[in-house]
Structure formats: C-alpha cells, structure tokens
C-alpha cells in the first residue's frame, strides 16, 4: 500500500509543517503544502530553501537533491486542492478546535483511499478520528523537531485505526529513513508525557526562584548532559505548544502533578512564544540569546 502513496498533503506551514514537507520532498515524494496564513505560506519556500542549504553545507544532503526537493513542494492556499493527496499530515496549531475544523474542510474533497494523519503532540487521535468520515484510516504521526534531523516518528493508533493503515504508516516512516515507535493513544503519548512535565518543572524552578534562566539551563545541560536546558528547549518547541500539551495532560489525566506553571501561562498571554517570534525565556532579537528574567 505504501507504493500507492505518491502525493503528500501537509496542512500547516509552521515550524513542523515545513520540516515535514522537506523530509518527504527529499525522499522523492511530491508535496502540497497548505496554511491559512498567506504570509506563512508565501514565506515557506524561502525558509525551506535556507534549511536545505544548511543541510547541504553540513554534508547531510547532495546539492542536486536539494534543488530537486524544492521543486517537489507546491504551496496551496486552497485546502480543497489537498483532496488529490494520497496521505495528509495535519501539522497546524496545537488546538483541538483548529484541527477538527481542518479535517471538516478536507473531508468533502478526499478520495476514498486517502489516509489522514495528525502530527499533534498530545491530542487524542481517537477523538480527532471520530469526527472524520474515516476513523479506520486515521492515525497519529508525530514527528520530532527539527523533523529533517530527528530520527523518531511516534506512531499512534486510534481505537478504530485498521491494520492496513498502521502497516502503511510504519513502512512509510522506514521509506523516509526514520524510525518509528508505537504509542497507545493516551494524552501526550510517550515522548511528551515524559518530556513536558520536565520542562514545566524547569519553569516552576524559575517561577519559585530556585535558579535563574541561565542556572537552570546550565544545570541540566552540564549536570544531566541534556543537549538543551529545559527553558531553551521550551523556547525551541514554542511556549504555546508547551502550554497546550500541559493542558491536555492536566485535563486528560486529571492529576494536579500536570498543572501548567502560571509563569508559562503568563508568557503565552504576553505572546512571548519562544524562538518562533524571537522572544520567550530568552530574547533572540540580538546576536546572542539574552534571558528575559
Ligand atoms: P507553529 O505555530 O510553528 O505553526 C502552526 C501553523 O499552523 C501556523 O503556520 C499557522 O498559520 C497554521 N494554521 C493554524 N490554523 C490553521 C488552519 N486552520 N489551516 C491551516 N493552517 C493553520 O506550530 P508547530 O510548532 O509547527 O506545531 C504544529 C503541530 O505540530 C502542533 O500540533 C504541535 O503540537 C506539533 N508538534 C510540534 C513540535 C514542536 O517542537 N514545535 C514537535 C512535534 C509536533
């Protein structure tokens, strides 16, 4: 069945959607990339070109493959055009209403064989699937950031996902040179069930004055050998996404140990979302990141 997948639709041209589009294009697939924000969509080709250039300079990609990959990605503002795709990966904002709306808009245009997936970090796959016309052909396909670099894709079956769809996604992950793990469909799956409470605790340590931004990040980088400290990692992921994941854990598991830190809430209320808008726990507007507290 994987062989019948030729055209990939990606909804959301943000940090993840661009990376996922790049992964499929460099693996030889044609990609239609959609976003409801015209500016994000029109900037997408420049961002992907810059990322491919970085990959070429680092020796991860041959120059000719970089040029042909750019040509394989077409921007499409009209979501109905993604109905031509064999597989669609929804990678829009981590907000359940937004995701339901996207699938609602897509459904009238889909071919019967089209597989739907979501790159959600935390939202129930069963719930997303249940609101579509094809819960058996729906699956969670959770890429890590940055998608072109990170090896893992977490695959999540909803309660109705059939064997054929699960096998197809497993083979596809292999085909794009990545490794899949399976997670049951519970809030935030495996990676973020473990990672996000650690990040949230790092933010609590800042909130309670246990340490400064720099001491918290240096402690975890140098003391636990993490490649990034929890606060710089939160900025890298996006503070709105971190908050959405904590809320899903808190609501879905009804345990106070998952309560989002009020300081995280405050940063999101200020629209300080991290690297994507150049300010979060660090300010990225100058030459070097500067802590904001
Ligand atoms: P982002 O904020 O960088 O991008 C989201 C994009 O979705 C924006 O360009 C926005 O315009 C677009 N969008 C919003 N509503 C839309 C709609 N109705 N139709 C089309 N496009 C729409 O967010 P991101 O970091 O790329 O995250 C996207 C998804 O990937 C989320 O579900 C998130 O949980 C998941 N994810 C994020 C990370 C991470 O580290 N950031 C890692 C893995 C998975």
mmCIF file of C-alpha atoms and ligand atoms in Angstrom:
data_model
loop_
_atom_site.group_PDB
_atom_site.id
_atom_site.type_symbol
_atom_site.label_atom_id
_atom_site.label_comp_id
_atom_site.label_asym_id
_atom_site.label_seq_id
_atom_site.Cartn_x
_atom_site.Cartn_y
_atom_site.Cartn_z
ATOM 1 C CA UNK A 1 0.000 0.000 0.000
ATOM 2 C CA UNK A 2 2.924 2.358 0.707
ATOM 3 C CA UNK A 3 3.775 2.206 -3.009
ATOM 4 C CA UNK A 4 0.443 3.813 -3.864
ATOM 5 C CA UNK A 5 1.385 6.879 -1.807
ATOM 6 C CA UNK A 6 2.805 9.463 -4.167
ATOM 7 C CA UNK A 7 1.338 12.838 -3.230
ATOM 8 C CA UNK A 8 1.557 14.061 0.370
ATOM 9 C CA UNK A 9 -0.541 16.925 1.739
ATOM 10 C CA UNK A 10 0.807 18.918 4.675
ATOM 11 C CA UNK A 11 -1.548 21.299 6.480
ATOM 12 C CA UNK A 12 0.274 23.973 8.488
ATOM 13 C CA UNK A 13 3.405 25.677 7.180
ATOM 14 C CA UNK A 14 4.851 26.428 10.625
ATOM 15 C CA UNK A 15 7.963 25.031 12.278
ATOM 16 C CA UNK A 16 6.809 21.409 11.951
ATOM 17 C CA UNK A 17 4.900 21.524 8.648
ATOM 18 C CA UNK A 18 7.880 22.994 6.795
ATOM 19 C CA UNK A 19 10.214 20.367 8.227
ATOM 20 C CA UNK A 20 7.819 17.520 7.400
ATOM 21 C CA UNK A 21 7.325 18.817 3.831
ATOM 22 C CA UNK A 22 11.117 18.916 3.453
ATOM 23 C CA UNK A 23 11.516 15.345 4.749
ATOM 24 C CA UNK A 24 9.015 13.961 2.203
ATOM 25 C CA UNK A 25 10.387 16.031 -0.693
ATOM 26 C CA UNK A 26 13.975 14.928 -0.048
ATOM 27 C CA UNK A 27 12.684 11.331 -0.001
ATOM 28 C CA UNK A 28 11.235 11.788 -3.509
ATOM 29 C CA UNK A 29 7.563 12.488 -2.731
ATOM 30 C CA UNK A 30 5.534 15.322 -4.247
ATOM 31 C CA UNK A 31 4.123 17.611 -1.546
ATOM 32 C CA UNK A 32 1.223 20.081 -1.413
ATOM 33 C CA UNK A 33 1.704 22.485 1.496
ATOM 34 C CA UNK A 34 -1.262 24.432 2.900
ATOM 35 C CA UNK A 35 -1.627 27.148 5.541
ATOM 36 C CA UNK A 36 -4.497 29.540 6.216
ATOM 37 C CA UNK A 37 -1.962 32.298 6.840
ATOM 38 C CA UNK A 38 -0.979 33.677 3.421
ATOM 39 C CA UNK A 39 2.240 35.221 4.750
ATOM 40 C CA UNK A 40 3.413 31.948 6.342
ATOM 41 C CA UNK A 41 2.634 30.129 3.100
ATOM 42 C CA UNK A 42 4.351 32.626 0.826
ATOM 43 C CA UNK A 43 7.484 32.618 3.032
ATOM 44 C CA UNK A 44 7.594 28.827 3.131
ATOM 45 C CA UNK A 45 9.686 28.272 0.023
ATOM 46 C CA UNK A 46 12.421 30.696 1.203
ATOM 47 C CA UNK A 47 12.541 29.048 4.645
ATOM 48 C CA UNK A 48 12.752 25.550 3.137
ATOM 49 C CA UNK A 49 15.481 26.692 0.708
ATOM 50 C CA UNK A 50 17.513 28.114 3.609
ATOM 51 C CA UNK A 51 17.075 24.874 5.599
ATOM 52 C CA UNK A 52 18.094 22.744 2.613
ATOM 53 C CA UNK A 53 21.170 24.925 2.138
ATOM 54 C CA UNK A 54 22.128 24.283 5.771
ATOM 55 C CA UNK A 55 21.687 20.518 5.215
ATOM 56 C CA UNK A 56 23.891 20.704 2.068
ATOM 57 C CA UNK A 57 26.588 22.705 3.909
ATOM 58 C CA UNK A 58 26.589 20.143 6.730
ATOM 59 C CA UNK A 59 27.007 17.329 4.187
ATOM 60 C CA UNK A 60 23.632 15.762 5.022
ATOM 61 C CA UNK A 61 22.269 16.352 1.507
ATOM 62 C CA UNK A 62 23.696 16.464 -2.029
ATOM 63 C CA UNK A 63 23.304 19.841 -3.785
ATOM 64 C CA UNK A 64 21.315 18.356 -6.725
ATOM 65 C CA UNK A 65 18.907 16.648 -4.317
ATOM 66 C CA UNK A 66 18.386 19.990 -2.583
ATOM 67 C CA UNK A 67 17.396 21.709 -5.851
ATOM 68 C CA UNK A 68 15.034 18.915 -6.918
ATOM 69 C CA UNK A 69 13.442 18.816 -3.446
ATOM 70 C CA UNK A 70 12.412 22.473 -3.567
ATOM 71 C CA UNK A 71 10.608 21.815 -6.870
ATOM 72 C CA UNK A 72 8.644 18.960 -5.300
ATOM 73 C CA UNK A 73 6.921 21.220 -2.750
ATOM 74 C CA UNK A 74 3.997 23.316 -4.011
ATOM 75 C CA UNK A 75 2.214 25.875 -1.832
ATOM 76 C CA UNK A 76 -1.570 25.668 -1.952
ATOM 77 C CA UNK A 77 -3.774 28.183 -0.125
ATOM 78 C CA UNK A 78 -6.990 26.383 -1.145
ATOM 79 C CA UNK A 79 -7.278 23.406 1.224
ATOM 80 C CA UNK A 80 -9.743 21.609 -1.123
ATOM 81 C CA UNK A 81 -6.820 21.011 -3.527
ATOM 82 C CA UNK A 82 -5.293 18.665 -0.949
ATOM 83 C CA UNK A 83 -8.135 16.276 -1.823
ATOM 84 C CA UNK A 84 -5.805 14.933 -4.553
ATOM 85 C CA UNK A 85 -3.351 13.662 -1.948
ATOM 86 C CA UNK A 86 -2.881 10.018 -1.001
ATOM 87 C CA UNK A 87 -1.846 10.922 2.536
ATOM 88 C CA UNK A 88 -2.416 14.096 4.527
ATOM 89 C CA UNK A 89 -0.410 15.169 7.558
ATOM 90 C CA UNK A 90 -2.117 17.840 9.632
ATOM 91 C CA UNK A 91 0.591 19.929 11.354
ATOM 92 C CA UNK A 92 -1.331 23.066 12.322
ATOM 93 C CA UNK A 93 -1.502 24.835 15.688
ATOM 94 C CA UNK A 94 -1.904 22.553 18.748
ATOM 95 C CA UNK A 95 -5.580 23.399 19.265
ATOM 96 C CA UNK A 96 -8.244 20.715 19.011
ATOM 97 C CA UNK A 97 -10.876 23.057 17.509
ATOM 98 C CA UNK A 98 -8.452 24.144 14.780
ATOM 99 C CA UNK A 99 -7.657 20.522 13.950
ATOM 100 C CA UNK A 100 -11.341 19.477 13.836
ATOM 101 C CA UNK A 101 -12.014 22.443 11.536
ATOM 102 C CA UNK A 102 -9.235 21.413 9.152
ATOM 103 C CA UNK A 103 -10.496 17.818 8.853
ATOM 104 C CA UNK A 104 -14.067 19.107 8.376
ATOM 105 C CA UNK A 105 -12.869 21.297 5.482
ATOM 106 C CA UNK A 106 -10.852 18.459 3.951
ATOM 107 C CA UNK A 107 -13.401 15.634 4.112
ATOM 108 C CA UNK A 108 -15.703 16.609 1.195
ATOM 109 C CA UNK A 109 -12.699 16.678 -1.162
ATOM 110 C CA UNK A 110 -10.886 13.472 -0.195
ATOM 111 C CA UNK A 111 -10.534 10.350 -2.306
ATOM 112 C CA UNK A 112 -11.782 7.135 -0.678
ATOM 113 C CA UNK A 113 -8.255 5.739 -0.239
ATOM 114 C CA UNK A 114 -6.729 8.855 1.351
ATOM 115 C CA UNK A 115 -5.137 8.343 4.768
ATOM 116 C CA UNK A 116 -5.434 11.149 7.320
ATOM 117 C CA UNK A 117 -2.817 11.733 9.989
ATOM 118 C CA UNK A 118 -2.157 14.334 12.646
ATOM 119 C CA UNK A 119 1.224 15.476 13.920
ATOM 120 C CA UNK A 120 -0.391 16.503 17.212
ATOM 121 C CA UNK A 121 1.899 16.340 20.248
ATOM 122 C CA UNK A 122 -0.828 15.474 22.708
ATOM 123 C CA UNK A 123 -4.442 15.499 21.468
ATOM 124 C CA UNK A 124 -6.479 12.267 21.394
ATOM 125 C CA UNK A 125 -6.184 10.565 17.996
ATOM 126 C CA UNK A 126 -9.392 8.640 18.695
ATOM 127 C CA UNK A 127 -11.282 11.905 19.267
ATOM 128 C CA UNK A 128 -9.856 13.579 16.141
ATOM 129 C CA UNK A 129 -10.580 10.456 14.061
ATOM 130 C CA UNK A 130 -14.132 10.086 15.356
ATOM 131 C CA UNK A 131 -15.122 13.429 13.832
ATOM 132 C CA UNK A 132 -13.947 12.352 10.337
ATOM 133 C CA UNK A 133 -15.578 10.043 7.786
ATOM 134 C CA UNK A 134 -12.688 7.516 8.059
ATOM 135 C CA UNK A 135 -11.572 6.731 11.625
ATOM 136 C CA UNK A 136 -10.134 3.428 10.351
ATOM 137 C CA UNK A 137 -7.815 5.344 8.006
ATOM 138 C CA UNK A 138 -6.698 7.871 10.626
ATOM 139 C CA UNK A 139 -3.525 7.777 12.668
ATOM 140 C CA UNK A 140 -1.203 9.897 14.811
ATOM 141 C CA UNK A 141 2.112 10.513 13.073
ATOM 142 C CA UNK A 142 4.209 12.552 15.478
ATOM 143 C CA UNK A 143 7.452 13.888 14.038
ATOM 144 C CA UNK A 144 10.024 15.469 16.363
ATOM 145 C CA UNK A 145 11.528 18.918 15.882
ATOM 146 C CA UNK A 146 13.519 19.573 13.722
ATOM 147 C CA UNK A 147 11.814 16.976 11.527
ATOM 148 C CA UNK A 148 14.626 16.735 8.919
ATOM 149 C CA UNK A 149 17.164 15.921 11.650
ATOM 150 C CA UNK A 150 15.361 13.915 14.323
ATOM 151 C CA UNK A 151 15.143 10.173 13.716
ATOM 152 C CA UNK A 152 11.955 9.334 15.573
ATOM 153 C CA UNK A 153 8.362 9.315 14.401
ATOM 154 C CA UNK A 154 5.940 8.298 17.151
ATOM 155 C CA UNK A 155 3.015 6.377 15.602
ATOM 156 C CA UNK A 156 -0.289 6.392 17.485
ATOM 157 C CA UNK A 157 -3.261 4.215 16.571
ATOM 158 C CA UNK A 158 -6.710 5.457 17.460
ATOM 159 C CA UNK A 159 -9.220 2.910 18.714
ATOM 160 C CA UNK A 160 -10.546 2.377 15.156
ATOM 161 C CA UNK A 161 -7.298 2.556 13.136
ATOM 162 C CA UNK A 162 -7.076 -0.559 10.955
ATOM 163 C CA UNK A 163 -4.071 -2.832 10.437
ATOM 164 C CA UNK A 164 -3.602 -1.750 6.820
ATOM 165 C CA UNK A 165 -3.252 1.927 7.790
ATOM 166 C CA UNK A 166 -0.900 1.136 10.679
ATOM 167 C CA UNK A 167 1.313 -1.030 8.431
ATOM 168 C CA UNK A 168 1.284 1.582 5.682
ATOM 169 C CA UNK A 169 2.486 4.324 8.056
ATOM 170 C CA UNK A 170 5.118 2.034 9.557
ATOM 171 C CA UNK A 171 6.502 1.276 6.071
ATOM 172 C CA UNK A 172 6.340 4.920 5.067
ATOM 173 C CA UNK A 173 8.383 6.009 8.088
ATOM 174 C CA UNK A 174 11.026 3.471 7.037
ATOM 175 C CA UNK A 175 10.916 4.764 3.475
ATOM 176 C CA UNK A 176 11.738 8.307 4.586
ATOM 177 C CA UNK A 177 14.718 6.984 6.553
ATOM 178 C CA UNK A 178 13.262 7.374 10.035
ATOM 179 C CA UNK A 179 12.495 5.037 12.922
ATOM 180 C CA UNK A 180 9.011 4.610 14.367
ATOM 181 C CA UNK A 181 7.859 3.699 17.834
ATOM 182 C CA UNK A 182 4.288 2.833 18.778
ATOM 183 C CA UNK A 183 2.439 4.652 21.492
ATOM 184 C CA UNK A 184 -1.032 3.947 22.803
ATOM 185 C CA UNK A 185 -3.486 6.806 22.417
ATOM 186 C CA UNK A 186 -3.264 8.476 25.841
ATOM 187 C CA UNK A 187 -2.659 12.197 26.476
ATOM 188 C CA UNK A 188 0.697 13.397 25.055
ATOM 189 C CA UNK A 189 1.668 9.808 24.044
ATOM 190 C CA UNK A 190 5.187 8.746 25.182
ATOM 191 C CA UNK A 191 7.712 11.481 24.352
ATOM 192 C CA UNK A 192 5.735 14.441 25.664
ATOM 193 C CA UNK A 193 4.235 12.530 28.609
ATOM 194 C CA UNK A 194 7.796 12.319 29.904
ATOM 195 C CA UNK A 195 9.459 15.408 28.398
ATOM 196 C CA UNK A 196 6.854 18.112 29.001
ATOM 197 C CA UNK A 197 6.454 17.685 32.806
ATOM 198 C CA UNK A 198 10.271 18.041 33.000
ATOM 199 C CA UNK A 199 10.130 21.301 31.025
ATOM 200 C CA UNK A 200 7.163 22.509 33.131
ATOM 201 C CA UNK A 201 9.173 21.728 36.290
ATOM 202 C CA UNK A 202 12.081 23.774 34.899
ATOM 203 C CA UNK A 203 9.656 26.693 34.523
ATOM 204 C CA UNK A 204 8.417 26.147 38.128
ATOM 205 C CA UNK A 205 12.048 26.279 39.291
ATOM 206 C CA UNK A 206 12.328 29.708 37.633
ATOM 207 C CA UNK A 207 8.908 30.831 38.976
ATOM 208 C CA UNK A 208 9.824 29.847 42.541
ATOM 209 C CA UNK A 209 13.257 31.494 42.302
ATOM 210 C CA UNK A 210 15.214 28.265 42.676
ATOM 211 C CA UNK A 211 17.514 29.487 39.914
ATOM 212 C CA UNK A 212 17.888 31.996 37.109
ATOM 213 C CA UNK A 213 17.169 31.120 33.472
ATOM 214 C CA UNK A 214 20.898 30.592 32.913
ATOM 215 C CA UNK A 215 21.481 28.478 36.024
ATOM 216 C CA UNK A 216 18.504 26.233 35.293
ATOM 217 C CA UNK A 217 19.578 25.639 31.686
ATOM 218 C CA UNK A 218 23.286 25.242 32.547
ATOM 219 C CA UNK A 219 22.431 22.838 35.379
ATOM 220 C CA UNK A 220 20.521 20.497 33.090
ATOM 221 C CA UNK A 221 22.950 20.866 30.164
ATOM 222 C CA UNK A 222 26.101 20.273 32.191
ATOM 223 C CA UNK A 223 24.660 18.243 35.064
ATOM 224 C CA UNK A 224 22.301 15.900 33.229
ATOM 225 C CA UNK A 225 24.061 16.043 29.843
ATOM 226 C CA UNK A 226 20.929 17.318 28.072
ATOM 227 C CA UNK A 227 21.774 18.979 24.732
ATOM 228 C CA UNK A 228 19.497 21.913 25.661
ATOM 229 C CA UNK A 229 18.326 23.209 29.035
ATOM 230 C CA UNK A 230 14.564 22.961 29.734
ATOM 231 C CA UNK A 231 13.917 26.688 29.172
ATOM 232 C CA UNK A 232 15.785 26.910 25.877
ATOM 233 C CA UNK A 233 14.056 23.696 24.820
ATOM 234 C CA UNK A 234 10.664 25.219 25.721
ATOM 235 C CA UNK A 235 11.524 28.249 23.540
ATOM 236 C CA UNK A 236 12.631 25.910 20.749
ATOM 237 C CA UNK A 237 9.344 23.948 20.835
ATOM 238 C CA UNK A 238 7.107 27.040 21.229
ATOM 239 C CA UNK A 239 5.609 28.119 24.566
ATOM 240 C CA UNK A 240 2.032 27.998 23.186
ATOM 241 C CA UNK A 241 2.597 24.371 22.186
ATOM 242 C CA UNK A 242 4.144 23.562 25.610
ATOM 243 C CA UNK A 243 1.120 25.092 27.368
ATOM 244 C CA UNK A 244 -1.343 23.272 25.104
ATOM 245 C CA UNK A 245 0.399 19.948 25.858
ATOM 246 C CA UNK A 246 0.377 20.587 29.637
ATOM 247 C CA UNK A 247 -3.328 21.480 29.463
ATOM 248 C CA UNK A 248 -4.062 18.241 27.578
ATOM 249 C CA UNK A 249 -2.134 16.232 30.200
ATOM 250 C CA UNK A 250 -3.870 18.077 33.060
ATOM 251 C CA UNK A 251 -7.377 17.731 31.571
ATOM 252 C CA UNK A 252 -6.901 14.207 30.236
ATOM 253 C CA UNK A 253 -5.267 12.622 33.278
ATOM 254 C CA UNK A 254 -6.950 14.781 35.955
ATOM 255 C CA UNK A 255 -3.832 14.831 38.105
ATOM 256 C CA UNK A 256 -2.527 18.066 39.694
ATOM 257 C CA UNK A 257 1.043 16.988 39.021
ATOM 258 C CA UNK A 258 0.441 18.137 35.430
ATOM 259 C CA UNK A 259 -0.761 21.668 36.295
ATOM 260 C CA UNK A 260 0.848 24.154 33.896
ATOM 261 C CA UNK A 261 3.159 26.629 35.644
ATOM 262 C CA UNK A 262 1.482 30.086 35.949
ATOM 263 C CA UNK A 263 4.666 31.629 34.549
ATOM 264 C CA UNK A 264 4.263 29.587 31.352
ATOM 265 C CA UNK A 265 0.659 30.832 31.134
ATOM 266 C CA UNK A 266 1.849 34.435 31.597
ATOM 267 C CA UNK A 267 4.470 34.168 28.823
ATOM 268 C CA UNK A 268 1.866 32.807 26.397
ATOM 269 C CA UNK A 269 -0.583 35.574 27.407
ATOM 270 C CA UNK A 270 2.162 38.089 26.564
ATOM 271 C CA UNK A 271 2.561 36.352 23.173
ATOM 272 C CA UNK A 272 6.158 35.552 24.150
ATOM 273 C CA UNK A 273 6.176 32.205 22.364
ATOM 274 C CA UNK A 274 9.898 31.456 22.098
ATOM 275 C CA UNK A 275 12.154 31.261 19.062
ATOM 276 C CA UNK A 276 9.318 31.421 16.532
ATOM 277 C CA UNK A 277 8.555 35.041 17.434
ATOM 278 C CA UNK A 278 12.032 35.819 18.785
ATOM 279 C CA UNK A 279 11.075 36.209 22.460
ATOM 280 C CA UNK A 280 10.378 33.729 25.224
ATOM 281 C CA UNK A 281 12.576 32.770 28.167
ATOM 282 C CA UNK A 282 15.312 34.332 26.014
ATOM 283 C CA UNK A 283 15.241 37.336 23.701
ATOM 284 C CA UNK A 284 16.561 36.266 20.276
ATOM 285 C CA UNK A 285 16.487 39.671 18.593
ATOM 286 C CA UNK A 286 20.198 40.410 19.086
ATOM 287 C CA UNK A 287 23.333 38.496 18.161
ATOM 288 C CA UNK A 288 23.150 36.214 21.211
ATOM 289 C CA UNK A 289 20.067 34.999 23.146
ATOM 290 C CA UNK A 290 19.601 37.065 26.330
ATOM 291 C CA UNK A 291 17.466 35.742 29.266
ATOM 292 C CA UNK A 292 14.243 37.701 29.748
ATOM 293 C CA UNK A 293 14.240 37.226 33.564
HETATM 294 P P1 LIG B 1 3.625 26.684 14.572
HETATM 295 O O1 LIG B 1 2.948 27.666 15.453
HETATM 296 O O2 LIG B 1 5.052 26.909 14.205
HETATM 297 O O3 LIG B 1 2.815 26.513 13.195
HETATM 298 C C1 LIG B 1 1.440 26.271 13.133
HETATM 299 C C2 LIG B 1 0.975 26.657 11.743
HETATM 300 O O4 LIG B 1 -0.387 26.223 11.595
HETATM 301 C C3 LIG B 1 0.989 28.186 11.516
HETATM 302 O O5 LIG B 1 1.715 28.482 10.326
HETATM 303 C C4 LIG B 1 -0.489 28.525 11.371
HETATM 304 O O6 LIG B 1 -0.731 29.594 10.477
HETATM 305 C C5 LIG B 1 -1.050 27.200 10.839
HETATM 306 N N1 LIG B 1 -2.502 27.085 10.990
HETATM 307 C C6 LIG B 1 -3.277 27.414 12.044
HETATM 308 N N2 LIG B 1 -4.571 27.183 11.775
HETATM 309 C C7 LIG B 1 -4.620 26.664 10.510
HETATM 310 C C8 LIG B 1 -5.675 26.225 9.654
HETATM 311 N N3 LIG B 1 -6.947 26.267 10.057
HETATM 312 N N4 LIG B 1 -5.369 25.770 8.428
HETATM 313 C C9 LIG B 1 -4.074 25.729 8.008
HETATM 314 N N5 LIG B 1 -3.035 26.127 8.768
HETATM 315 C C10 LIG B 1 -3.297 26.595 10.007
HETATM 316 O O7 LIG B 1 3.450 25.272 15.307
HETATM 317 P P2 LIG B 1 4.388 23.963 15.157
HETATM 318 O O8 LIG B 1 5.446 24.006 16.195
HETATM 319 O O9 LIG B 1 4.742 23.771 13.726
HETATM 320 O O10 LIG B 1 3.353 22.817 15.622
HETATM 321 C C11 LIG B 1 2.397 22.295 14.719
HETATM 322 C C12 LIG B 1 1.893 20.958 15.219
HETATM 323 O O11 LIG B 1 2.997 20.063 15.376
HETATM 324 C C13 LIG B 1 1.191 21.025 16.583
HETATM 325 O O12 LIG B 1 0.152 20.073 16.591
HETATM 326 C C14 LIG B 1 2.308 20.628 17.543
HETATM 327 O O13 LIG B 1 1.837 20.083 18.728
HETATM 328 C C15 LIG B 1 3.042 19.593 16.714
HETATM 329 N N6 LIG B 1 4.445 19.375 17.085
HETATM 330 C C16 LIG B 1 5.223 20.434 17.464
HETATM 331 C C17 LIG B 1 6.547 20.198 17.803
HETATM 332 C C18 LIG B 1 7.448 21.330 18.222
HETATM 333 O O14 LIG B 1 8.523 21.045 18.785
HETATM 334 N N7 LIG B 1 7.117 22.573 17.964
HETATM 335 C C19 LIG B 1 7.084 18.903 17.736
HETATM 336 C C20 LIG B 1 6.257 17.856 17.305
HETATM 337 C C21 LIG B 1 4.928 18.102 16.993
#
